Amino acid sequence: MKYKIAAAAVLSATLTTAAQAQSSVTLYGLIDAGFTYVRGGANTWQVKSGTVNGSRWGLRGSEDLGGGLKAIFTLENGFSIANGTAGQSGRMFGRQAFVGLASDQYGAVTIGRQYDSVVDYLAPLSITGSQYGGTIAAHPFDNDNLNNSVRFNNTVKYTSVNYAGFKFGATYSFSNSTQFANNRAYSFGASYAWSGLTVAAGYLQLNNDITSTVFGNSGPSSSASGAQTGEWTFLAGRQRTFGGGLSYAFGPVVAGVVYTQTNLSDALGGGISSGQSGASGGIAFRANSARFQNFEGNVRYALSPAISFAGAYTYTRTDLGGGVNPIYNTVSAQADYALSKRTDVYLQGNLQHVSRNSGHVSAYLNGLSADSNTQKQGTVTIGMRHRF
């Protein structure tokens, strides 16, 4: 009898261990906080949350279904460490919220609130889409969404497996209304990595009915059912964004270039998403169309496992209509010191100057308040990040 009881106990423990190995749930997060000095118009000191990476916490899980197939999910909340409020228009899981199936052979299909393909594939090659530049280093107004100012609801996403360094994917974000072609978005992108070389490209299109109460003159309603709700960058019936980039790593140095272009039609105006905590400002269009072209060069250098330096310059050409074509010159630089694998401190500087400016367009560094009285704006930030 004793041997039978012992055997049963061993079998029970084995089955419990196997069940635990087949499924997992992980709590994770990142907190980014710092002091920022802003110069340009009114000079201010500010406590900022998410200067480089947005503060967040989330749950990520998977369940092994057998045959190389598993169920996956992610729920991710964004928040301000400065005052504890939720980001992304007050959503509980505003950064990401999706569930789906992933196959070791065929890739993954997920449904929910997700990033577009430009963010997934092209943004990591830019300084704003990495841990070396972040929010303030975004291209003016985050016009190409590389800093994911807008995330998309009602989204079906396909993500391929890695084919010897080649990956691709696509998204479609439903309007969830009878106006199928309006208040929707779609994107696709790809990347290839070989040795030290990485190349990537992406395309994003947004279709919105700017005459409806869903979108309207003040941006998409937070109570609407469309692909965008409560978050917006430009008030336009159609936005097309595309771009490509490459980077190359040689020893401790990684250098890259990125080009993006955003074209707007049926445009009413431009501004800053209400989902960007603490940001305010805007830009006026002189016609019902506008264009932004961004040329970025960036470099990163790992002096040691604990110390790194990074910098970028972005030349942004615009056409706002009516002969107003300002040029934005944006420089970003960062020095980072890792106190441990999970905690680091950084010093970051950003500077933007608007030239060829017949329309007297104001400088605007992403995530800060624009000042109508200056064509130059700069910041210095001392910050700390902790990952868990």
Short mmCIF file of C-alpha atoms in Angstrom, two decimals:
data_model
loop_
_atom_site.label_atom_id
_atom_site.label_comp_id
_atom_site.label_asym_id
_atom_site.label_seq_id
_atom_site.Cartn_x
_atom_site.Cartn_y
_atom_site.Cartn_z
CA MET A 1 0.00 0.00 0.00
CA LYS A 2 2.82 2.41 0.86
CA TYR A 3 4.41 1.80 -2.55
CA LYS A 4 1.10 2.51 -4.31
CA ILE A 5 0.65 5.79 -2.41
CA ALA A 6 4.19 6.87 -3.22
CA ALA A 7 3.76 6.01 -6.91
CA ALA A 8 0.50 7.98 -7.06
CA ALA A 9 2.18 10.99 -5.46
CA VAL A 10 5.05 10.90 -7.96
CA LEU A 11 2.61 10.58 -10.89
CA SER A 12 0.55 13.50 -9.60
CA ALA A 13 3.62 15.71 -9.25
CA THR A 14 4.77 14.76 -12.75
CA LEU A 15 1.42 15.61 -14.32
CA THR A 16 1.28 18.95 -12.45
CA THR A 17 4.77 19.87 -13.66
CA ALA A 18 3.86 18.94 -17.25
CA ALA A 19 0.69 21.06 -17.12
CA GLN A 20 2.62 24.04 -15.81
CA ALA A 21 5.20 23.62 -18.59
CA GLN A 22 2.45 23.75 -21.23
CA SER A 23 1.11 27.17 -20.22
CA SER A 24 2.55 30.36 -18.76
CA VAL A 25 1.57 33.88 -17.76
CA THR A 26 4.18 36.62 -17.27
CA LEU A 27 3.80 39.96 -15.51
CA TYR A 28 6.17 42.54 -16.99
CA GLY A 29 6.65 46.28 -17.17
CA LEU A 30 8.86 49.34 -17.57
CA ILE A 31 8.94 52.62 -15.64
CA ASP A 32 10.61 55.68 -17.17
CA ALA A 33 10.75 58.91 -15.16
CA GLY A 34 12.91 62.01 -15.32
CA PHE A 35 13.42 65.75 -15.00
CA THR A 36 13.20 67.74 -18.24
CA TYR A 37 14.33 71.31 -18.84
CA VAL A 38 12.54 72.88 -21.81
CA ARG A 39 13.94 75.97 -23.51
CA GLY A 40 12.06 77.78 -26.26
CA GLY A 41 9.43 80.42 -25.65
CA ALA A 42 8.62 79.78 -21.98
CA ASN A 43 11.49 78.03 -20.17
CA THR A 44 10.27 75.36 -17.76
CA TRP A 45 11.36 72.46 -15.57
CA GLN A 46 9.05 69.44 -15.79
CA VAL A 47 8.74 65.99 -14.29
CA LYS A 48 8.18 63.70 -17.27
CA SER A 49 6.98 60.13 -17.58
CA GLY A 50 8.08 58.12 -20.59
CA THR A 51 10.64 60.50 -22.07
CA VAL A 52 12.32 57.59 -23.85
CA ASN A 53 9.98 54.62 -23.38
CA GLY A 54 6.38 54.90 -22.25
CA SER A 55 5.80 53.60 -18.74
CA ARG A 56 3.72 50.42 -18.84
CA TRP A 57 2.82 47.14 -17.20
CA GLY A 58 1.31 44.10 -18.81
CA LEU A 59 0.40 40.44 -18.81
CA ARG A 60 1.67 38.07 -21.50
CA GLY A 61 0.71 34.43 -21.73
CA SER A 62 0.64 31.30 -23.86
CA GLU A 63 -0.82 27.80 -23.78
CA ASP A 64 0.67 24.88 -25.70
CA LEU A 65 -2.07 23.25 -27.79
CA GLY A 66 0.18 20.61 -29.29
CA GLY A 67 1.55 20.09 -32.78
CA GLY A 68 3.52 23.34 -32.70
CA LEU A 69 0.36 25.40 -32.07
CA LYS A 70 -0.28 27.60 -29.05
CA ALA A 71 -2.78 30.17 -27.84
CA ILE A 72 -1.27 33.57 -26.98
CA PHE A 73 -2.45 36.83 -25.43
CA THR A 74 -1.11 40.22 -24.33
CA LEU A 75 -2.76 42.88 -22.15
CA GLU A 76 -0.65 46.03 -21.72
CA ASN A 77 -1.48 49.19 -19.78
CA GLY A 78 0.20 52.56 -20.31
CA PHE A 79 0.37 55.11 -17.50
CA SER A 80 2.04 58.28 -16.29
CA ILE A 81 4.45 57.76 -13.42
CA ALA A 82 4.16 61.52 -12.69
CA ASN A 83 0.52 61.37 -11.59
CA GLY A 84 -0.56 57.73 -11.87
CA THR A 85 -3.20 58.29 -14.54
CA ALA A 86 -3.79 55.88 -17.41
CA GLY A 87 -2.51 56.83 -20.85
CA GLN A 88 -4.04 56.25 -24.29
CA SER A 89 -7.21 58.24 -23.49
CA GLY A 90 -7.67 56.56 -20.10
CA ARG A 91 -7.87 52.98 -21.37
CA MET A 92 -7.15 50.13 -18.98
CA PHE A 93 -5.14 48.28 -21.64
CA GLY A 94 -4.51 51.09 -24.09
CA ARG A 95 -1.09 50.04 -25.37
CA GLN A 96 -2.03 46.51 -26.48
CA ALA A 97 -4.88 44.05 -25.94
CA PHE A 98 -5.07 40.98 -28.14
CA VAL A 99 -5.52 37.20 -28.27
CA GLY A 100 -4.71 34.72 -31.01
CA LEU A 101 -3.05 31.56 -32.26
CA ALA A 102 0.64 31.10 -33.06
CA SER A 103 2.12 28.28 -35.13
CA ASP A 104 5.79 27.32 -35.22
CA GLN A 105 5.39 26.66 -38.95
CA TYR A 106 2.86 29.20 -40.26
CA GLY A 107 3.12 32.29 -38.01
CA ALA A 108 0.56 34.02 -35.78
CA VAL A 109 -2.91 35.51 -36.21
CA THR A 110 -4.08 37.86 -33.44
CA ILE A 111 -7.20 39.96 -32.87
CA GLY A 112 -7.58 43.11 -30.75
CA ARG A 113 -5.95 46.51 -30.19
CA GLN A 114 -2.49 46.33 -31.76
CA TYR A 115 0.46 48.10 -33.42
CA ASP A 116 0.59 48.60 -37.18
CA SER A 117 3.26 47.10 -39.46
CA VAL A 118 5.24 50.35 -39.78
CA VAL A 119 5.76 50.26 -36.01
CA ASP A 120 6.55 46.52 -36.01
CA TYR A 121 9.14 46.45 -38.82
CA LEU A 122 10.45 49.93 -39.67
CA ALA A 123 10.37 51.78 -36.34
CA PRO A 124 13.11 49.66 -34.67
CA LEU A 125 15.61 51.07 -37.20
CA SER A 126 14.80 54.67 -36.18
CA ILE A 127 16.02 56.38 -33.02
CA THR A 128 12.47 57.12 -31.82
CA GLY A 129 11.43 53.47 -32.11
CA SER A 130 14.28 52.30 -29.87
CA GLN A 131 15.48 52.69 -26.30
CA TYR A 132 18.11 55.18 -27.52
CA GLY A 133 15.84 58.10 -28.43
CA GLY A 134 12.21 57.52 -27.69
CA THR A 135 9.30 59.92 -27.49
CA ILE A 136 10.93 63.37 -27.76
CA ALA A 137 13.14 62.17 -30.64
CA ALA A 138 10.10 61.41 -32.85
CA HIS A 139 9.82 63.04 -36.25
CA PRO A 140 7.75 66.28 -36.02
CA PHE A 141 4.26 65.54 -34.71
CA ASP A 142 5.17 61.85 -35.01
CA ASN A 143 3.87 62.33 -38.55
CA ASP A 144 4.83 58.78 -39.60
CA ASN A 145 3.68 57.07 -36.36
CA LEU A 146 7.12 55.52 -35.73
CA ASN A 147 6.61 56.43 -32.07
CA ASN A 148 3.19 54.68 -32.12
CA SER A 149 1.16 57.74 -31.13
CA VAL A 150 -1.85 55.93 -32.63
CA ARG A 151 -2.66 52.30 -31.92
CA PHE A 152 -5.49 50.62 -33.75
CA ASN A 153 -8.69 48.99 -32.48
CA ASN A 154 -10.58 46.08 -34.04
CA THR A 155 -7.36 44.83 -35.65
CA VAL A 156 -6.63 41.46 -37.23
CA LYS A 157 -2.87 40.94 -37.57
CA TYR A 158 -0.78 38.28 -39.28
CA THR A 159 2.89 37.86 -38.29
CA SER A 160 5.08 35.38 -40.13
CA VAL A 161 7.72 33.12 -38.63
CA ASN A 162 11.37 33.98 -39.18
CA TYR A 163 12.53 32.57 -42.52
CA ALA A 164 16.33 32.69 -42.20
CA GLY A 165 16.17 36.36 -41.16
CA PHE A 166 13.17 37.38 -43.29
CA LYS A 167 9.90 38.34 -41.54
CA PHE A 168 6.72 39.97 -42.79
CA GLY A 169 3.24 40.85 -41.59
CA ALA A 170 0.05 42.79 -42.21
CA THR A 171 -2.88 44.31 -40.31
CA TYR A 172 -6.47 45.27 -41.04
CA SER A 173 -8.41 47.43 -38.58
CA PHE A 174 -12.20 47.33 -38.98
CA SER A 175 -14.52 50.31 -38.67
CA ASN A 176 -17.07 48.03 -36.93
CA SER A 177 -19.84 50.05 -38.55
CA THR A 178 -21.98 50.12 -41.70
CA GLN A 179 -19.45 52.61 -43.12
CA PHE A 180 -17.04 49.78 -43.94
CA ALA A 181 -14.60 51.92 -45.98
CA ASN A 182 -14.43 54.76 -43.41
CA ASN A 183 -12.80 54.91 -39.99
CA ARG A 184 -10.61 51.93 -40.83
CA ALA A 185 -6.87 51.31 -41.31
CA TYR A 186 -4.54 48.74 -42.83
CA SER A 187 -0.79 48.18 -43.06
CA PHE A 188 1.90 45.76 -44.17
CA GLY A 189 5.65 45.50 -43.71
CA ALA A 190 8.73 43.30 -43.80
CA SER A 191 12.31 43.11 -42.54
CA TYR A 192 15.41 41.08 -43.31
CA ALA A 193 18.45 40.58 -41.08
CA TRP A 194 21.70 38.99 -42.24
CA SER A 195 24.98 39.18 -40.40
CA GLY A 196 25.18 42.82 -39.23
CA LEU A 197 22.80 44.17 -41.87
CA THR A 198 19.07 44.83 -41.29
CA VAL A 199 16.69 46.28 -43.87
CA ALA A 200 12.97 47.01 -43.41
CA ALA A 201 10.01 48.68 -45.09
CA GLY A 202 6.39 49.40 -44.21
CA TYR A 203 3.14 50.98 -45.39
CA LEU A 204 0.20 52.35 -43.38
CA GLN A 205 -3.11 53.81 -44.59
CA LEU A 206 -5.87 55.43 -42.55
CA ASN A 207 -9.32 56.17 -43.99
CA ASN A 208 -11.60 58.46 -41.99
CA ASP A 209 -14.90 60.24 -42.64
CA ILE A 210 -14.02 63.74 -41.42
CA THR A 211 -17.61 64.94 -42.02
CA SER A 212 -19.12 62.48 -39.55
CA THR A 213 -19.68 62.82 -35.83
CA VAL A 214 -17.35 59.84 -35.38
CA PHE A 215 -14.27 61.76 -36.54
CA GLY A 216 -15.28 65.41 -37.01
CA ASN A 217 -13.29 68.61 -36.56
CA SER A 218 -11.87 67.64 -33.17
CA GLY A 219 -10.58 64.15 -33.92
CA PRO A 220 -12.09 60.68 -33.54
CA SER A 221 -14.57 60.32 -30.70
CA SER A 222 -13.40 58.21 -27.77
CA SER A 223 -16.80 56.51 -27.72
CA ALA A 224 -16.82 55.60 -31.43
CA SER A 225 -16.31 52.09 -32.76
CA GLY A 226 -13.76 52.84 -35.49
CA ALA A 227 -10.12 51.86 -35.91
CA GLN A 228 -9.12 55.14 -34.21
CA THR A 229 -10.92 56.33 -31.09
CA GLY A 230 -9.72 59.18 -28.89
CA GLU A 231 -6.26 59.28 -30.48
CA TRP A 232 -5.18 61.12 -33.61
CA THR A 233 -2.26 62.90 -35.20
CA PHE A 234 -3.85 64.59 -38.20
CA LEU A 235 -7.44 65.50 -39.08
CA ALA A 236 -7.53 64.04 -42.57
CA GLY A 237 -9.84 61.87 -44.61
CA ARG A 238 -6.92 59.80 -45.80
CA GLN A 239 -3.37 59.33 -44.54
CA ARG A 240 -0.79 57.29 -46.40
CA THR A 241 2.55 56.63 -44.72
CA PHE A 242 5.36 54.56 -46.21
CA GLY A 243 9.08 54.23 -45.73
CA GLY A 244 12.18 52.11 -45.59
CA GLY A 245 15.45 51.91 -43.74
CA LEU A 246 18.60 49.96 -43.08
CA SER A 247 21.15 49.59 -40.33
CA TYR A 248 24.54 47.93 -40.11
CA ALA A 249 26.41 46.75 -37.04
CA PHE A 250 30.20 46.64 -37.06
CA GLY A 251 31.72 45.82 -33.72
CA PRO A 252 30.22 48.02 -31.00
CA VAL A 253 28.80 50.53 -33.52
CA VAL A 254 25.39 50.41 -35.20
CA ALA A 255 24.63 53.01 -37.89
CA GLY A 256 21.36 53.41 -39.76
CA VAL A 257 19.27 55.53 -42.11
CA VAL A 258 15.48 55.79 -42.35
CA TYR A 259 13.24 57.51 -44.89
CA THR A 260 9.48 58.00 -44.43
CA GLN A 261 6.81 59.98 -46.22
CA THR A 262 3.29 60.83 -45.08
CA ASN A 263 0.69 62.18 -47.51
CA LEU A 264 -2.61 63.65 -46.33
CA SER A 265 -5.76 64.36 -48.35
CA ASP A 266 -9.12 65.84 -47.32
CA ALA A 267 -7.15 67.48 -44.54
CA LEU A 268 -8.72 69.87 -42.05
CA GLY A 269 -5.73 70.43 -39.82
CA GLY A 270 -3.10 68.84 -37.68
CA GLY A 271 -2.51 68.48 -34.01
CA ILE A 272 -1.43 66.30 -31.16
CA SER A 273 -3.27 63.18 -30.08
CA SER A 274 -5.12 63.40 -26.81
CA GLY A 275 -3.53 60.03 -26.08
CA GLN A 276 -0.11 61.68 -25.70
CA SER A 277 0.00 62.60 -22.04
CA GLY A 278 1.06 66.16 -21.36
CA ALA A 279 1.32 67.16 -25.02
CA SER A 280 -0.43 70.07 -26.65
CA GLY A 281 -0.01 72.09 -29.79
CA GLY A 282 -0.87 71.92 -33.45
CA ILE A 283 -0.13 72.85 -37.00
CA ALA A 284 -2.40 74.59 -39.52
CA PHE A 285 -2.72 73.38 -43.11
CA ARG A 286 -3.16 75.98 -45.87
CA ALA A 287 -4.88 73.51 -48.21
CA ASN A 288 -6.80 70.24 -48.02
CA SER A 289 -3.61 68.23 -48.59
CA ALA A 290 -0.19 68.09 -46.96
CA ARG A 291 3.03 66.12 -47.10
CA PHE A 292 5.87 65.28 -44.70
CA GLN A 293 9.19 63.73 -45.75
CA ASN A 294 11.65 62.57 -43.09
CA PHE A 295 15.33 61.75 -43.71
CA GLU A 296 16.99 60.33 -40.59
CA GLY A 297 20.56 59.24 -39.88
CA ASN A 298 21.41 57.62 -36.55
CA VAL A 299 24.30 55.93 -34.79
CA ARG A 300 24.75 53.95 -31.56
CA TYR A 301 28.02 53.07 -29.82
CA ALA A 302 28.47 50.63 -26.94
CA LEU A 303 31.57 51.83 -25.10
CA SER A 304 31.22 48.95 -22.64
CA PRO A 305 28.47 46.53 -21.55
CA ALA A 306 27.23 49.26 -19.18
CA ILE A 307 27.84 52.50 -21.11
CA SER A 308 26.31 53.47 -24.46
CA PHE A 309 25.97 56.60 -26.58
CA ALA A 310 23.49 57.38 -29.36
CA GLY A 311 22.58 60.24 -31.63
CA ALA A 312 20.39 61.10 -34.62
CA TYR A 313 19.65 63.92 -37.04
CA THR A 314 16.34 64.19 -38.93
CA TYR A 315 15.71 66.53 -41.84
CA THR A 316 11.94 66.95 -42.37
CA ARG A 317 10.60 68.63 -45.50
CA THR A 318 6.96 69.65 -45.48
CA ASP A 319 4.35 71.00 -47.85
CA LEU A 320 1.47 72.53 -45.90
CA GLY A 321 -0.14 74.21 -48.88
CA GLY A 322 -0.38 77.87 -49.83
CA GLY A 323 3.35 78.12 -50.44
CA VAL A 324 4.17 77.29 -46.80
CA ASN A 325 6.95 74.68 -46.80
CA PRO A 326 8.89 74.78 -43.51
CA ILE A 327 11.87 72.51 -42.87
CA TYR A 328 12.32 70.90 -39.44
CA ASN A 329 15.88 70.14 -38.33
CA THR A 330 15.85 67.81 -35.30
CA VAL A 331 18.88 66.55 -33.35
CA SER A 332 18.83 64.00 -30.53
CA ALA A 333 21.64 62.66 -28.35
CA GLN A 334 21.73 60.24 -25.42
CA ALA A 335 24.24 58.82 -22.94
CA ASP A 336 23.13 55.79 -20.92
CA TYR A 337 24.62 53.93 -17.95
CA ALA A 338 23.27 50.54 -16.86
CA LEU A 339 23.27 50.12 -13.09
CA SER A 340 22.10 46.52 -13.55
CA LYS A 341 20.38 44.36 -16.17
CA ARG A 342 17.04 45.96 -15.28
CA THR A 343 17.89 49.52 -14.20
CA ASP A 344 19.66 52.32 -16.05
CA VAL A 345 20.06 56.08 -15.89
CA TYR A 346 20.35 58.38 -18.91
CA LEU A 347 21.11 61.93 -20.00
CA GLN A 348 19.33 63.02 -23.17
CA GLY A 349 19.25 66.22 -25.20
CA ASN A 350 16.95 67.24 -28.05
CA LEU A 351 16.97 70.32 -30.29
CA GLN A 352 14.69 71.39 -33.12
CA HIS A 353 14.93 74.39 -35.43
CA VAL A 354 12.38 75.37 -38.10
CA SER A 355 13.89 76.99 -41.20
CA ARG A 356 12.51 78.22 -44.58
CA ASN A 357 9.58 79.31 -42.49
CA SER A 358 7.49 81.89 -44.37
CA GLY A 359 4.39 80.74 -42.49
CA HIS A 360 6.04 81.26 -39.08
CA VAL A 361 5.38 77.65 -38.06
CA SER A 362 6.37 76.87 -34.46
CA ALA A 363 8.93 74.31 -33.41
CA TYR A 364 7.45 71.24 -31.76
CA LEU A 365 9.32 68.46 -29.97
CA ASN A 366 7.08 65.42 -29.53
CA GLY A 367 5.43 65.01 -26.13
CA LEU A 368 5.97 68.65 -25.11
CA SER A 369 3.87 71.80 -25.41
CA ALA A 370 4.34 73.87 -28.55
CA ASP A 371 5.00 77.58 -28.16
CA SER A 372 3.70 79.82 -30.95
CA ASN A 373 6.40 82.39 -30.32
CA THR A 374 9.48 80.33 -31.16
CA GLN A 375 10.97 78.54 -34.14
CA LYS A 376 13.54 76.78 -31.97
CA GLN A 377 12.98 74.43 -29.04
CA GLY A 378 15.40 72.37 -26.95
CA THR A 379 15.32 70.02 -23.99
CA VAL A 380 17.69 68.30 -21.57
CA THR A 381 16.44 65.31 -19.58
CA ILE A 382 17.97 63.36 -16.72
CA GLY A 383 16.03 60.14 -16.27
CA MET A 384 15.89 56.62 -14.93
CA ARG A 385 14.32 53.43 -16.30
CA HIS A 386 13.49 50.25 -14.44
CA ARG A 387 12.23 47.05 -16.04
CA PHE A 388 10.47 44.22 -14.26
#
